[in-house]
Every structure is written in structure tokens, then in C-alpha cells.
mmCIF file with all atom_site columns, C-alpha atoms in Angstrom:
data_model
loop_
_atom_site.group_PDB
_atom_site.id
_atom_site.type_symbol
_atom_site.label_atom_id
_atom_site.label_alt_id
_atom_site.label_comp_id
_atom_site.label_asym_id
_atom_site.label_entity_id
_atom_site.label_seq_id
_atom_site.pdbx_PDB_ins_code
_atom_site.Cartn_x
_atom_site.Cartn_y
_atom_site.Cartn_z
_atom_site.occupancy
_atom_site.B_iso_or_equiv
_atom_site.pdbx_formal_charge
_atom_site.auth_seq_id
_atom_site.auth_comp_id
_atom_site.auth_asym_id
_atom_site.auth_atom_id
_atom_site.pdbx_PDB_model_num
ATOM 1   C CA . MET A 1 1   ? 53.192  147.406 98.378  1.00 69.00 ? 1   MET A CA 1
ATOM 2   C CA . ASP A 1 2   ? 56.604  147.863 97.749  1.00 81.00 ? 2   ASP A CA 1
ATOM 3   C CA . ASN A 1 3   ? 59.062  145.980 95.250  1.00 85.00 ? 3   ASN A CA 1
ATOM 4   C CA . LYS A 1 4   ? 60.734  144.200 98.079  1.00 80.00 ? 4   LYS A CA 1
ATOM 5   C CA . THR A 1 5   ? 57.499  142.615 99.298  1.00 78.00 ? 5   THR A CA 1
ATOM 6   C CA . ARG A 1 6   ? 56.524  141.809 95.692  1.00 84.00 ? 6   ARG A CA 1
ATOM 7   C CA . HIS A 1 7   ? 59.906  140.036 95.729  1.00 85.00 ? 7   HIS A CA 1
ATOM 8   C CA . LEU A 1 8   ? 59.609  138.005 98.670  1.00 78.00 ? 8   LEU A CA 1
ATOM 9   C CA . ILE A 1 9   ? 56.185  137.147 97.647  1.00 78.00 ? 9   ILE A CA 1
ATOM 10  C CA . ARG A 1 10  ? 57.401  135.576 94.288  1.00 85.00 ? 10  ARG A CA 1
ATOM 11  C CA . LEU A 1 11  ? 60.082  133.491 96.379  1.00 84.00 ? 11  LEU A CA 1
ATOM 12  C CA . ILE A 1 12  ? 57.276  132.469 99.054  1.00 80.00 ? 12  ILE A CA 1
ATOM 13  C CA . LYS A 1 13  ? 55.150  131.103 96.064  1.00 82.00 ? 13  LYS A CA 1
ATOM 14  C CA . LYS A 1 14  ? 58.097  129.826 94.306  1.00 87.00 ? 14  LYS A CA 1
ATOM 15  C CA . ALA A 1 15  ? 58.768  127.519 97.427  1.00 85.00 ? 15  ALA A CA 1
ATOM 16  C CA . GLN A 1 16  ? 55.348  126.602 97.766  1.00 82.00 ? 16  GLN A CA 1
ATOM 17  C CA . ASN A 1 17  ? 55.309  125.310 94.118  1.00 86.00 ? 17  ASN A CA 1
ATOM 18  C CA . GLU A 1 18  ? 58.363  123.438 94.631  1.00 85.00 ? 18  GLU A CA 1
ATOM 19  C CA . TYR A 1 19  ? 57.905  121.697 97.914  1.00 86.00 ? 19  TYR A CA 1
ATOM 20  C CA . ALA A 1 20  ? 54.763  122.242 99.752  1.00 82.00 ? 20  ALA A CA 1
ATOM 21  C CA . GLU A 1 21  ? 52.746  119.017 98.024  1.00 85.00 ? 21  GLU A CA 1
ATOM 22  C CA . ASP A 1 22  ? 55.165  116.817 99.844  1.00 89.00 ? 22  ASP A CA 1
ATOM 23  C CA . TYR A 1 23  ? 57.051  118.967 102.482 1.00 87.00 ? 23  TYR A CA 1
ATOM 24  C CA . LEU A 1 24  ? 55.852  121.556 105.677 1.00 84.00 ? 24  LEU A CA 1
ATOM 25  C CA . VAL A 1 25  ? 57.566  124.527 104.117 1.00 86.00 ? 25  VAL A CA 1
ATOM 26  C CA . VAL A 1 26  ? 58.793  126.702 107.006 1.00 87.00 ? 26  VAL A CA 1
ATOM 27  C CA . ALA A 1 27  ? 60.320  130.316 107.010 1.00 84.00 ? 27  ALA A CA 1
ATOM 28  C CA . ILE A 1 28  ? 63.342  130.501 108.803 1.00 87.00 ? 28  ILE A CA 1
ATOM 29  C CA . PRO A 1 29  ? 63.805  133.891 110.575 1.00 87.00 ? 29  PRO A CA 1
ATOM 30  C CA . GLY A 1 30  ? 66.614  136.127 109.422 1.00 85.00 ? 30  GLY A CA 1
ATOM 31  C CA . PHE A 1 31  ? 68.903  136.410 111.996 1.00 88.00 ? 31  PHE A CA 1
ATOM 32  C CA . LEU A 1 32  ? 69.265  132.695 111.688 1.00 90.00 ? 32  LEU A CA 1
ATOM 33  C CA . SER A 1 33  ? 69.709  132.576 107.640 1.00 90.00 ? 33  SER A CA 1
ATOM 34  C CA . LYS A 1 34  ? 71.518  135.641 107.127 1.00 90.00 ? 34  LYS A CA 1
ATOM 35  C CA . LYS A 1 35  ? 74.989  134.048 106.424 1.00 92.00 ? 35  LYS A CA 1
ATOM 36  C CA . PHE A 1 36  ? 73.405  130.785 104.747 1.00 94.00 ? 36  PHE A CA 1
ATOM 37  C CA . ILE A 1 37  ? 71.537  133.117 102.429 1.00 93.00 ? 37  ILE A CA 1
ATOM 38  C CA . ALA A 1 38  ? 74.679  135.329 101.714 1.00 93.00 ? 38  ALA A CA 1
ATOM 39  C CA . TYR A 1 39  ? 76.867  132.003 101.056 1.00 95.00 ? 39  TYR A CA 1
ATOM 40  C CA . CYS A 1 40  ? 74.331  130.813 98.901  1.00 95.00 ? 40  CYS A CA 1
ATOM 41  C CA . ALA A 1 41  ? 74.113  134.061 96.918  1.00 95.00 ? 41  ALA A CA 1
ATOM 42  C CA . MET A 1 42  ? 77.912  134.117 96.536  1.00 96.00 ? 42  MET A CA 1
ATOM 43  C CA . HIS A 1 43  ? 77.632  130.495 95.240  1.00 97.00 ? 43  HIS A CA 1
ATOM 44  C CA . GLU A 1 44  ? 75.159  131.428 92.656  1.00 97.00 ? 44  GLU A CA 1
ATOM 45  C CA . ASP A 1 45  ? 77.236  134.651 91.646  1.00 97.00 ? 45  ASP A CA 1
ATOM 46  C CA . LEU A 1 46  ? 80.163  132.604 90.790  1.00 97.00 ? 46  LEU A CA 1
ATOM 47  C CA . LYS A 1 47  ? 78.453  129.729 88.856  1.00 97.00 ? 47  LYS A CA 1
ATOM 48  C CA . LYS A 1 48  ? 76.741  132.861 86.841  1.00 97.00 ? 48  LYS A CA 1
ATOM 49  C CA . THR A 1 49  ? 80.617  133.839 86.283  1.00 98.00 ? 49  THR A CA 1
ATOM 50  C CA . LEU A 1 50  ? 81.473  130.182 85.023  1.00 98.00 ? 50  LEU A CA 1
ATOM 51  C CA . GLU A 1 51  ? 78.701  130.545 82.081  1.00 98.00 ? 51  GLU A CA 1
ATOM 52  C CA . TYR A 1 52  ? 80.424  134.012 81.337  1.00 97.00 ? 52  TYR A CA 1
ATOM 53  C CA . ILE A 1 53  ? 83.392  132.179 80.971  1.00 97.00 ? 53  ILE A CA 1
ATOM 54  C CA . LYS A 1 54  ? 81.761  129.593 78.566  1.00 97.00 ? 54  LYS A CA 1
ATOM 55  C CA . LEU A 1 55  ? 80.581  133.010 76.286  1.00 96.00 ? 55  LEU A CA 1
ATOM 56  C CA . LEU A 1 56  ? 83.979  134.613 76.655  1.00 96.00 ? 56  LEU A CA 1
ATOM 57  C CA . ARG A 1 57  ? 85.780  131.561 74.850  1.00 96.00 ? 57  ARG A CA 1
ATOM 58  C CA . THR A 1 58  ? 83.247  131.931 71.991  1.00 95.00 ? 58  THR A CA 1
ATOM 59  C CA . ASP A 1 59  ? 83.297  134.208 69.008  1.00 93.00 ? 59  ASP A CA 1
ATOM 60  C CA . VAL A 1 60  ? 80.767  136.885 70.726  1.00 92.00 ? 60  VAL A CA 1
ATOM 61  C CA . ASP A 1 61  ? 80.239  140.754 69.547  1.00 95.00 ? 61  ASP A CA 1
ATOM 62  C CA . PRO A 1 62  ? 83.126  142.792 71.025  1.00 93.00 ? 62  PRO A CA 1
ATOM 63  C CA . ILE A 1 63  ? 80.592  145.027 73.294  1.00 95.00 ? 63  ILE A CA 1
ATOM 64  C CA . ILE A 1 64  ? 78.928  141.487 74.681  1.00 96.00 ? 64  ILE A CA 1
ATOM 65  C CA . LYS A 1 65  ? 82.462  140.396 75.407  1.00 95.00 ? 65  LYS A CA 1
ATOM 66  C CA . SER A 1 66  ? 83.264  143.178 77.670  1.00 95.00 ? 66  SER A CA 1
ATOM 67  C CA . ALA A 1 67  ? 80.219  143.257 79.220  1.00 96.00 ? 67  ALA A CA 1
ATOM 68  C CA . LEU A 1 68  ? 80.746  139.710 79.985  1.00 97.00 ? 68  LEU A CA 1
ATOM 69  C CA . THR A 1 69  ? 84.452  140.559 81.302  1.00 96.00 ? 69  THR A CA 1
ATOM 70  C CA . TYR A 1 70  ? 83.446  143.741 83.374  1.00 95.00 ? 70  TYR A CA 1
ATOM 71  C CA . SER A 1 71  ? 80.212  141.581 84.957  1.00 97.00 ? 71  SER A CA 1
ATOM 72  C CA . LEU A 1 72  ? 82.913  138.434 85.695  1.00 97.00 ? 72  LEU A CA 1
ATOM 73  C CA . ILE A 1 73  ? 85.144  140.866 87.587  1.00 96.00 ? 73  ILE A CA 1
ATOM 74  C CA . SER A 1 74  ? 82.333  142.627 89.685  1.00 96.00 ? 74  SER A CA 1
ATOM 75  C CA . LEU A 1 75  ? 80.496  139.540 90.559  1.00 97.00 ? 75  LEU A CA 1
ATOM 76  C CA . TYR A 1 76  ? 84.020  137.922 91.755  1.00 97.00 ? 76  TYR A CA 1
ATOM 77  C CA . GLY A 1 77  ? 84.842  140.861 93.826  1.00 96.00 ? 77  GLY A CA 1
ATOM 78  C CA . LYS A 1 78  ? 81.577  141.041 95.294  1.00 94.00 ? 78  LYS A CA 1
ATOM 79  C CA . CYS A 1 79  ? 82.238  137.946 97.099  1.00 95.00 ? 79  CYS A CA 1
ATOM 80  C CA . TYR A 1 80  ? 85.221  139.724 99.173  1.00 94.00 ? 80  TYR A CA 1
ATOM 81  C CA . THR A 1 81  ? 84.131  142.947 99.871  1.00 87.00 ? 81  THR A CA 1
ATOM 82  C CA . ASP A 1 82  ? 82.729  144.780 103.111 1.00 72.00 ? 82  ASP A CA 1
ATOM 83  C CA . ALA A 1 83  ? 79.623  143.732 103.958 1.00 67.00 ? 83  ALA A CA 1
ATOM 84  C CA . SER A 1 84  ? 80.010  145.064 107.774 1.00 64.00 ? 84  SER A CA 1
ATOM 85  C CA . LYS A 1 85  ? 76.830  147.746 107.712 1.00 68.00 ? 85  LYS A CA 1
ATOM 86  C CA . ASN A 1 86  ? 74.682  144.764 107.012 1.00 70.00 ? 86  ASN A CA 1
ATOM 87  C CA . ASN A 1 87  ? 76.460  142.518 108.851 1.00 75.00 ? 87  ASN A CA 1
ATOM 88  C CA . PHE A 1 88  ? 76.667  140.029 106.034 1.00 83.00 ? 88  PHE A CA 1
ATOM 89  C CA . PRO A 1 89  ? 79.814  137.933 105.814 1.00 89.00 ? 89  PRO A CA 1
ATOM 90  C CA . LYS A 1 90  ? 82.351  138.173 103.085 1.00 91.00 ? 90  LYS A CA 1
ATOM 91  C CA . LEU A 1 91  ? 85.048  135.511 102.166 1.00 94.00 ? 91  LEU A CA 1
ATOM 92  C CA . GLU A 1 92  ? 88.235  135.953 103.479 1.00 92.00 ? 92  GLU A CA 1
ATOM 93  C CA . PRO A 1 93  ? 91.336  135.373 100.882 1.00 92.00 ? 93  PRO A CA 1
ATOM 94  C CA . LYS A 1 94  ? 93.975  134.665 103.577 1.00 88.00 ? 94  LYS A CA 1
ATOM 95  C CA . ASN A 1 95  ? 91.595  131.722 104.990 1.00 88.00 ? 95  ASN A CA 1
ATOM 96  C CA . LEU A 1 96  ? 90.314  130.649 101.535 1.00 92.00 ? 96  LEU A CA 1
ATOM 97  C CA . PHE A 1 97  ? 93.952  130.412 99.492  1.00 90.00 ? 97  PHE A CA 1
ATOM 98  C CA . LYS A 1 98  ? 96.104  129.775 102.657 1.00 84.00 ? 98  LYS A CA 1
ATOM 99  C CA . ASP A 1 99  ? 99.441  128.949 100.700 1.00 81.00 ? 99  ASP A CA 1
ATOM 100 C CA . ASP A 1 100 ? 98.746  128.517 97.228  1.00 88.00 ? 100 ASP A CA 1
ATOM 101 C CA . ASN A 1 101 ? 100.563 131.161 95.403  1.00 92.00 ? 101 ASN A CA 1
ATOM 102 C CA . GLN A 1 102 ? 98.833  130.747 92.055  1.00 93.00 ? 102 GLN A CA 1
ATOM 103 C CA . LEU A 1 103 ? 95.430  130.885 93.282  1.00 95.00 ? 103 LEU A CA 1
ATOM 104 C CA . ILE A 1 104 ? 96.360  133.918 95.364  1.00 95.00 ? 104 ILE A CA 1
ATOM 105 C CA . GLU A 1 105 ? 98.155  135.726 92.310  1.00 95.00 ? 105 GLU A CA 1
ATOM 106 C CA . ILE A 1 106 ? 95.143  135.072 89.933  1.00 96.00 ? 106 ILE A CA 1
ATOM 107 C CA . HIS A 1 107 ? 92.647  136.149 92.739  1.00 96.00 ? 107 HIS A CA 1
ATOM 108 C CA . ASN A 1 108 ? 95.187  139.459 93.760  1.00 95.00 ? 108 ASN A CA 1
ATOM 109 C CA . PHE A 1 109 ? 94.599  139.983 89.584  1.00 94.00 ? 109 PHE A CA 1
ATOM 110 C CA . LEU A 1 110 ? 91.035  140.011 89.553  1.00 96.00 ? 110 LEU A CA 1
ATOM 111 C CA . MET A 1 111 ? 90.411  142.056 93.121  1.00 95.00 ? 111 MET A CA 1
ATOM 112 C CA . ASP A 1 112 ? 92.784  145.234 91.677  1.00 93.00 ? 112 ASP A CA 1
ATOM 113 C CA . LEU A 1 113 ? 90.760  144.992 88.397  1.00 92.00 ? 113 LEU A CA 1
ATOM 114 C CA . ARG A 1 114 ? 87.733  145.334 90.790  1.00 93.00 ? 114 ARG A CA 1
ATOM 115 C CA . HIS A 1 115 ? 89.321  148.084 92.786  1.00 91.00 ? 115 HIS A CA 1
ATOM 116 C CA . GLN A 1 116 ? 91.376  150.001 90.335  1.00 87.00 ? 116 GLN A CA 1
ATOM 117 C CA . PHE A 1 117 ? 89.400  149.598 87.074  1.00 86.00 ? 117 PHE A CA 1
ATOM 118 C CA . ILE A 1 118 ? 85.517  148.288 87.680  1.00 88.00 ? 118 ILE A CA 1
ATOM 119 C CA . ALA A 1 119 ? 84.657  150.114 90.982  1.00 84.00 ? 119 ALA A CA 1
ATOM 120 C CA . HIS A 1 120 ? 87.077  153.193 90.844  1.00 80.00 ? 120 HIS A CA 1
ATOM 121 C CA . ARG A 1 121 ? 88.933  155.065 88.050  1.00 79.00 ? 121 ARG A CA 1
ATOM 122 C CA . GLY A 1 122 ? 92.317  154.015 89.558  1.00 74.00 ? 122 GLY A CA 1
ATOM 123 C CA . ASN A 1 123 ? 96.206  153.981 88.199  1.00 75.00 ? 123 ASN A CA 1
ATOM 124 C CA . THR A 1 124 ? 96.041  150.782 86.643  1.00 76.00 ? 124 THR A CA 1
ATOM 125 C CA . GLU A 1 125 ? 97.429  149.229 82.975  1.00 73.00 ? 125 GLU A CA 1
ATOM 126 C CA . SER A 1 126 ? 94.038  148.068 82.110  1.00 76.00 ? 126 SER A CA 1
ATOM 127 C CA . GLU A 1 127 ? 92.612  151.459 81.520  1.00 75.00 ? 127 GLU A CA 1
ATOM 128 C CA . ILE A 1 128 ? 95.326  153.801 80.301  1.00 80.00 ? 128 ILE A CA 1
ATOM 129 C CA . GLY A 1 129 ? 94.378  157.154 78.422  1.00 81.00 ? 129 GLY A CA 1
ATOM 130 C CA . VAL A 1 130 ? 96.426  160.453 77.150  1.00 86.00 ? 130 VAL A CA 1
ATOM 131 C CA . ALA A 1 131 ? 95.570  164.008 76.431  1.00 88.00 ? 131 ALA A CA 1
ATOM 132 C CA . TYR A 1 132 ? 97.302  165.605 73.739  1.00 83.00 ? 132 TYR A CA 1
ATOM 133 C CA . MET A 1 133 ? 97.253  168.709 71.370  1.00 85.00 ? 133 MET A CA 1
ATOM 134 C CA . ALA A 1 134 ? 97.119  168.574 67.498  1.00 85.00 ? 134 ALA A CA 1
ATOM 135 C CA . ILE A 1 135 ? 98.223  171.983 66.175  1.00 83.00 ? 135 ILE A CA 1
ATOM 136 C CA . PRO A 1 136 ? 98.047  172.683 62.803  1.00 84.00 ? 136 PRO A CA 1
ATOM 137 C CA . LYS A 1 137 ? 101.168 173.121 60.529  1.00 83.00 ? 137 LYS A CA 1
ATOM 138 C CA . LYS A 1 138 ? 100.091 175.036 57.956  1.00 80.00 ? 138 LYS A CA 1
ATOM 139 C CA . GLU A 1 139 ? 97.180  177.586 57.134  1.00 77.00 ? 139 GLU A CA 1
ATOM 140 C CA . GLY A 1 140 ? 94.089  176.429 56.111  1.00 71.00 ? 140 GLY A CA 1
ATOM 141 C CA . VAL A 1 141 ? 93.879  173.406 58.409  1.00 71.00 ? 141 VAL A CA 1
ATOM 142 C CA . GLU A 1 142 ? 91.078  173.455 61.251  1.00 76.00 ? 142 GLU A CA 1
ATOM 143 C CA . GLN A 1 143 ? 92.279  175.165 64.538  1.00 83.00 ? 143 GLN A CA 1
ATOM 144 C CA . SER A 1 144 ? 94.183  173.532 67.174  1.00 84.00 ? 144 SER A CA 1
ATOM 145 C CA . GLN A 1 145 ? 92.209  170.509 68.840  1.00 87.00 ? 145 GLN A CA 1
ATOM 146 C CA . VAL A 1 146 ? 92.949  168.778 72.362  1.00 89.00 ? 146 VAL A CA 1
ATOM 147 C CA . ASN A 1 147 ? 92.063  165.081 72.073  1.00 89.00 ? 147 ASN A CA 1
ATOM 148 C CA . PHE A 1 148 ? 92.107  161.848 74.009  1.00 86.00 ? 148 PHE A CA 1
ATOM 149 C CA . SER A 1 149 ? 93.047  158.358 73.230  1.00 84.00 ? 149 SER A CA 1
ATOM 150 C CA . GLN A 1 150 ? 92.618  155.229 75.451  1.00 79.00 ? 150 GLN A CA 1
ATOM 151 C CA . ILE A 1 151 ? 93.644  151.564 75.621  1.00 75.00 ? 151 ILE A CA 1
ATOM 152 C CA . LYS A 1 152 ? 91.273  149.762 77.898  1.00 82.00 ? 152 LYS A CA 1
ATOM 153 C CA . LEU A 1 153 ? 90.878  145.983 78.848  1.00 83.00 ? 153 LEU A CA 1
ATOM 154 C CA . ASN A 1 154 ? 87.947  144.512 76.926  1.00 85.00 ? 154 ASN A CA 1
ATOM 155 C CA . ALA A 1 155 ? 88.666  140.919 77.490  1.00 90.00 ? 155 ALA A CA 1
ATOM 156 C CA . PHE A 1 156 ? 90.824  138.414 79.177  1.00 93.00 ? 156 PHE A CA 1
ATOM 157 C CA . SER A 1 157 ? 93.014  136.130 76.962  1.00 94.00 ? 157 SER A CA 1
ATOM 158 C CA . PRO A 1 158 ? 92.827  132.265 77.003  1.00 94.00 ? 158 PRO A CA 1
ATOM 159 C CA . LYS A 1 159 ? 95.598  131.724 79.262  1.00 96.00 ? 159 LYS A CA 1
ATOM 160 C CA . GLU A 1 160 ? 93.969  133.905 81.954  1.00 96.00 ? 160 GLU A CA 1
ATOM 161 C CA . LEU A 1 161 ? 90.564  132.663 81.563  1.00 97.00 ? 161 LEU A CA 1
ATOM 162 C CA . ASP A 1 162 ? 91.887  129.179 82.213  1.00 97.00 ? 162 ASP A CA 1
ATOM 163 C CA . LYS A 1 163 ? 93.293  130.337 85.298  1.00 97.00 ? 163 LYS A CA 1
ATOM 164 C CA . ILE A 1 164 ? 90.454  132.463 86.598  1.00 97.00 ? 164 ILE A CA 1
ATOM 165 C CA . GLU A 1 165 ? 88.190  129.066 85.817  1.00 98.00 ? 165 GLU A CA 1
ATOM 166 C CA . THR A 1 166 ? 90.233  127.537 87.756  1.00 97.00 ? 166 THR A CA 1
ATOM 167 C CA . LEU A 1 167 ? 90.167  129.579 90.955  1.00 97.00 ? 167 LEU A CA 1
ATOM 168 C CA . ILE A 1 168 ? 86.471  129.877 90.307  1.00 98.00 ? 168 ILE A CA 1
ATOM 169 C CA . ASN A 1 169 ? 85.936  126.461 90.729  1.00 97.00 ? 169 ASN A CA 1
ATOM 170 C CA . TYR A 1 170 ? 87.851  126.314 94.006  1.00 97.00 ? 170 TYR A CA 1
ATOM 171 C CA . VAL A 1 171 ? 86.102  128.998 95.469  1.00 97.00 ? 171 VAL A CA 1
ATOM 172 C CA . VAL A 1 172 ? 82.762  127.468 94.229  1.00 97.00 ? 172 VAL A CA 1
ATOM 173 C CA . GLU A 1 173 ? 83.710  123.948 95.759  1.00 96.00 ? 173 GLU A CA 1
ATOM 174 C CA . TYR A 1 174 ? 84.737  126.130 98.926  1.00 96.00 ? 174 TYR A CA 1
ATOM 175 C CA . LEU A 1 175 ? 81.179  127.519 99.348  1.00 97.00 ? 175 LEU A CA 1
ATOM 176 C CA . LYS A 1 176 ? 79.509  124.230 99.003  1.00 97.00 ? 176 LYS A CA 1
ATOM 177 C CA . GLN A 1 177 ? 81.201  122.838 101.708 1.00 96.00 ? 177 GLN A CA 1
ATOM 178 C CA . VAL A 1 178 ? 80.778  126.281 104.128 1.00 96.00 ? 178 VAL A CA 1
ATOM 179 C CA . ILE A 1 179 ? 77.015  126.061 102.550 1.00 96.00 ? 179 ILE A CA 1
ATOM 180 C CA . LYS A 1 180 ? 76.548  122.719 103.850 1.00 97.00 ? 180 LYS A CA 1
ATOM 181 C CA . LYS A 1 181 ? 78.004  123.327 107.367 1.00 96.00 ? 181 LYS A CA 1
ATOM 182 C CA . ASN A 1 182 ? 75.869  126.425 107.819 1.00 95.00 ? 182 ASN A CA 1
ATOM 183 C CA . GLY A 1 183 ? 72.966  124.564 107.081 1.00 95.00 ? 183 GLY A CA 1
ATOM 184 C CA . GLN A 1 184 ? 73.523  121.964 109.466 1.00 96.00 ? 184 GLN A CA 1
ATOM 185 C CA . LYS A 1 185 ? 73.806  124.675 112.087 1.00 94.00 ? 185 LYS A CA 1
ATOM 186 C CA . ILE A 1 186 ? 70.907  126.576 111.370 1.00 94.00 ? 186 ILE A CA 1
ATOM 187 C CA . TYR A 1 187 ? 68.640  122.940 111.195 1.00 92.00 ? 187 TYR A CA 1
ATOM 188 C CA . GLU A 1 188 ? 70.216  122.113 114.536 1.00 94.00 ? 188 GLU A CA 1
ATOM 189 C CA . ALA A 1 189 ? 69.367  125.810 116.165 1.00 93.00 ? 189 ALA A CA 1
ATOM 190 C CA . PHE A 1 190 ? 65.937  126.086 114.598 1.00 91.00 ? 190 PHE A CA 1
ATOM 191 C CA . PHE A 1 191 ? 64.603  123.201 116.552 1.00 91.00 ? 191 PHE A CA 1
ATOM 192 C CA . GLU A 1 192 ? 66.420  123.939 119.914 1.00 91.00 ? 192 GLU A CA 1
ATOM 193 C CA . MET A 1 193 ? 64.920  127.665 119.599 1.00 91.00 ? 193 MET A CA 1
ATOM 194 C CA . PHE A 1 194 ? 61.445  126.852 118.560 1.00 90.00 ? 194 PHE A CA 1
ATOM 195 C CA . THR A 1 195 ? 58.617  124.843 119.817 1.00 88.00 ? 195 THR A CA 1
ATOM 196 C CA . PRO A 1 196 ? 55.903  122.821 117.478 1.00 85.00 ? 196 PRO A CA 1
ATOM 197 C CA . ASP A 1 197 ? 53.735  125.612 118.119 1.00 86.00 ? 197 ASP A CA 1
ATOM 198 C CA . GLN A 1 198 ? 55.608  128.401 117.279 1.00 87.00 ? 198 GLN A CA 1
ATOM 199 C CA . ILE A 1 199 ? 56.972  126.696 114.189 1.00 85.00 ? 199 ILE A CA 1
ATOM 200 C CA . VAL A 1 200 ? 53.613  125.921 112.926 1.00 83.00 ? 200 VAL A CA 1
ATOM 201 C CA . LEU A 1 201 ? 53.232  129.887 113.162 1.00 80.00 ? 201 LEU A CA 1
ATOM 202 C CA . MET A 1 202 ? 56.066  130.103 110.489 1.00 82.00 ? 202 MET A CA 1
ATOM 203 C CA . LEU A 1 203 ? 54.485  127.107 108.011 1.00 80.00 ? 203 LEU A CA 1
ATOM 204 C CA . MET A 1 204 ? 54.825  128.664 104.371 1.00 73.00 ? 204 MET A CA 1
ATOM 205 C CA . ASN A 1 205 ? 52.310  126.026 102.743 1.00 61.00 ? 205 ASN A CA 1
ATOM 206 C CA . ASN A 1 206 ? 49.020  128.136 103.316 1.00 60.00 ? 206 ASN A CA 1
ATOM 207 C CA . ALA A 1 207 ? 50.790  131.594 103.316 1.00 58.00 ? 207 ALA A CA 1
ATOM 208 C CA . LYS A 1 208 ? 48.827  134.061 101.290 1.00 56.00 ? 208 LYS A CA 1
ATOM 209 C CA . GLN A 1 209 ? 50.708  134.859 97.569  1.00 49.00 ? 209 GLN A CA 1
ATOM 210 C CA . GLU A 1 210 ? 49.004  138.281 96.944  1.00 49.00 ? 210 GLU A CA 1
#
């Protein structure tokens, strides 16, 4: 049994434990649920970034602070990156922010960090390095050396965190509406596509957990 199958079994077991006593739990085929799952996953990721922001406002260890900062950038950017190979949806800034210049500005700031700083080593003010040579002025000093020095983003300023939190809260609320709309579409399509006999075959209540 591969890891993906193990994880699916865990999810089935979780659904059974939460709902099977009072509900008939029916598995929704992937072709119907793919968009819904993707939007829900985005919502969970962004809720996690809000937790990161709470921690970033506290006096945490610098290494932890940098890890939270980089994770925040990565998870936010993941919502907008191309998923066409797997046919998963992504958020479109032009539809999401429309004419709100403040949200667009902080969104572009985060996406630039994602593209030029986190995902790729680009030309960005958030990571600047220089190479220099130290040449001895007199005898008796170690030989010439080629060295490296760097300034790198480790955390956001309090003002930047405020703007980022406003942006993420806005996107979270947007996703709630998208999830609700997609869930309704799935509900309607499911009962149009499948007969009662077919639905019985998709019941998860009695699915084997091992």
C-alpha cells in the first residue's frame, strides 16, 4: 500500500468518525469535486498564514521567524500559481481585487517575493549579496581571500504585517463564497448524475478502513 492510499484511508476514517453515526456519508467522484477540494485547500492554507502572522507579532526566535515568513510567502503564492497540468483552479488577481489598488500593491509585493526570492533566486532587494576580496596590507597576514556578504529578508515589519493580514483576510472571505457556490453546484450535479442505486455504491459508512 502506497502513502497516498494510506492517507486516503485516514481521511475516510475521519469522515466516518465525524458523520457516519448521523449521516449517510457518500464519496464524491474526483471529476466533480476537484475544484471544490482545491478552493478548500487554499482556504486552509491561508488560515494557516494568519496563524503565522500571529506568531510573527510575538518575540519568537529569529530562525523560527524567518521560517514563518518564508512559509507565509510560499503558501500565499501557491494560491495563484499555474496548476494547469493537474487541471486544478488558481486564483486570478484581476478578478479578485478589481480596482482596489492597495490590495493589488501588497499582493504584487508578496508575489514578487514568491517568484524572485522564495521559488527562484532572482534580482530582488530582499536578497542582496556581494563578493569581495581581502588583500593583505603587510606580510605575516593570511593570504588574500575571496569572501561573501549578504543582506536577506528574515521578517516583515509590523506595518507590512498589517497590510498582509488585511489582504489575506479579504482573500479568505472571497474563498468562503467560492467554496459555498461550488458546494451548491456539486450538490445539484450529484443528484442529477447518479441514481439511488449508484449512490449506495459510493457510501463511505461501511467502507473498510484497512
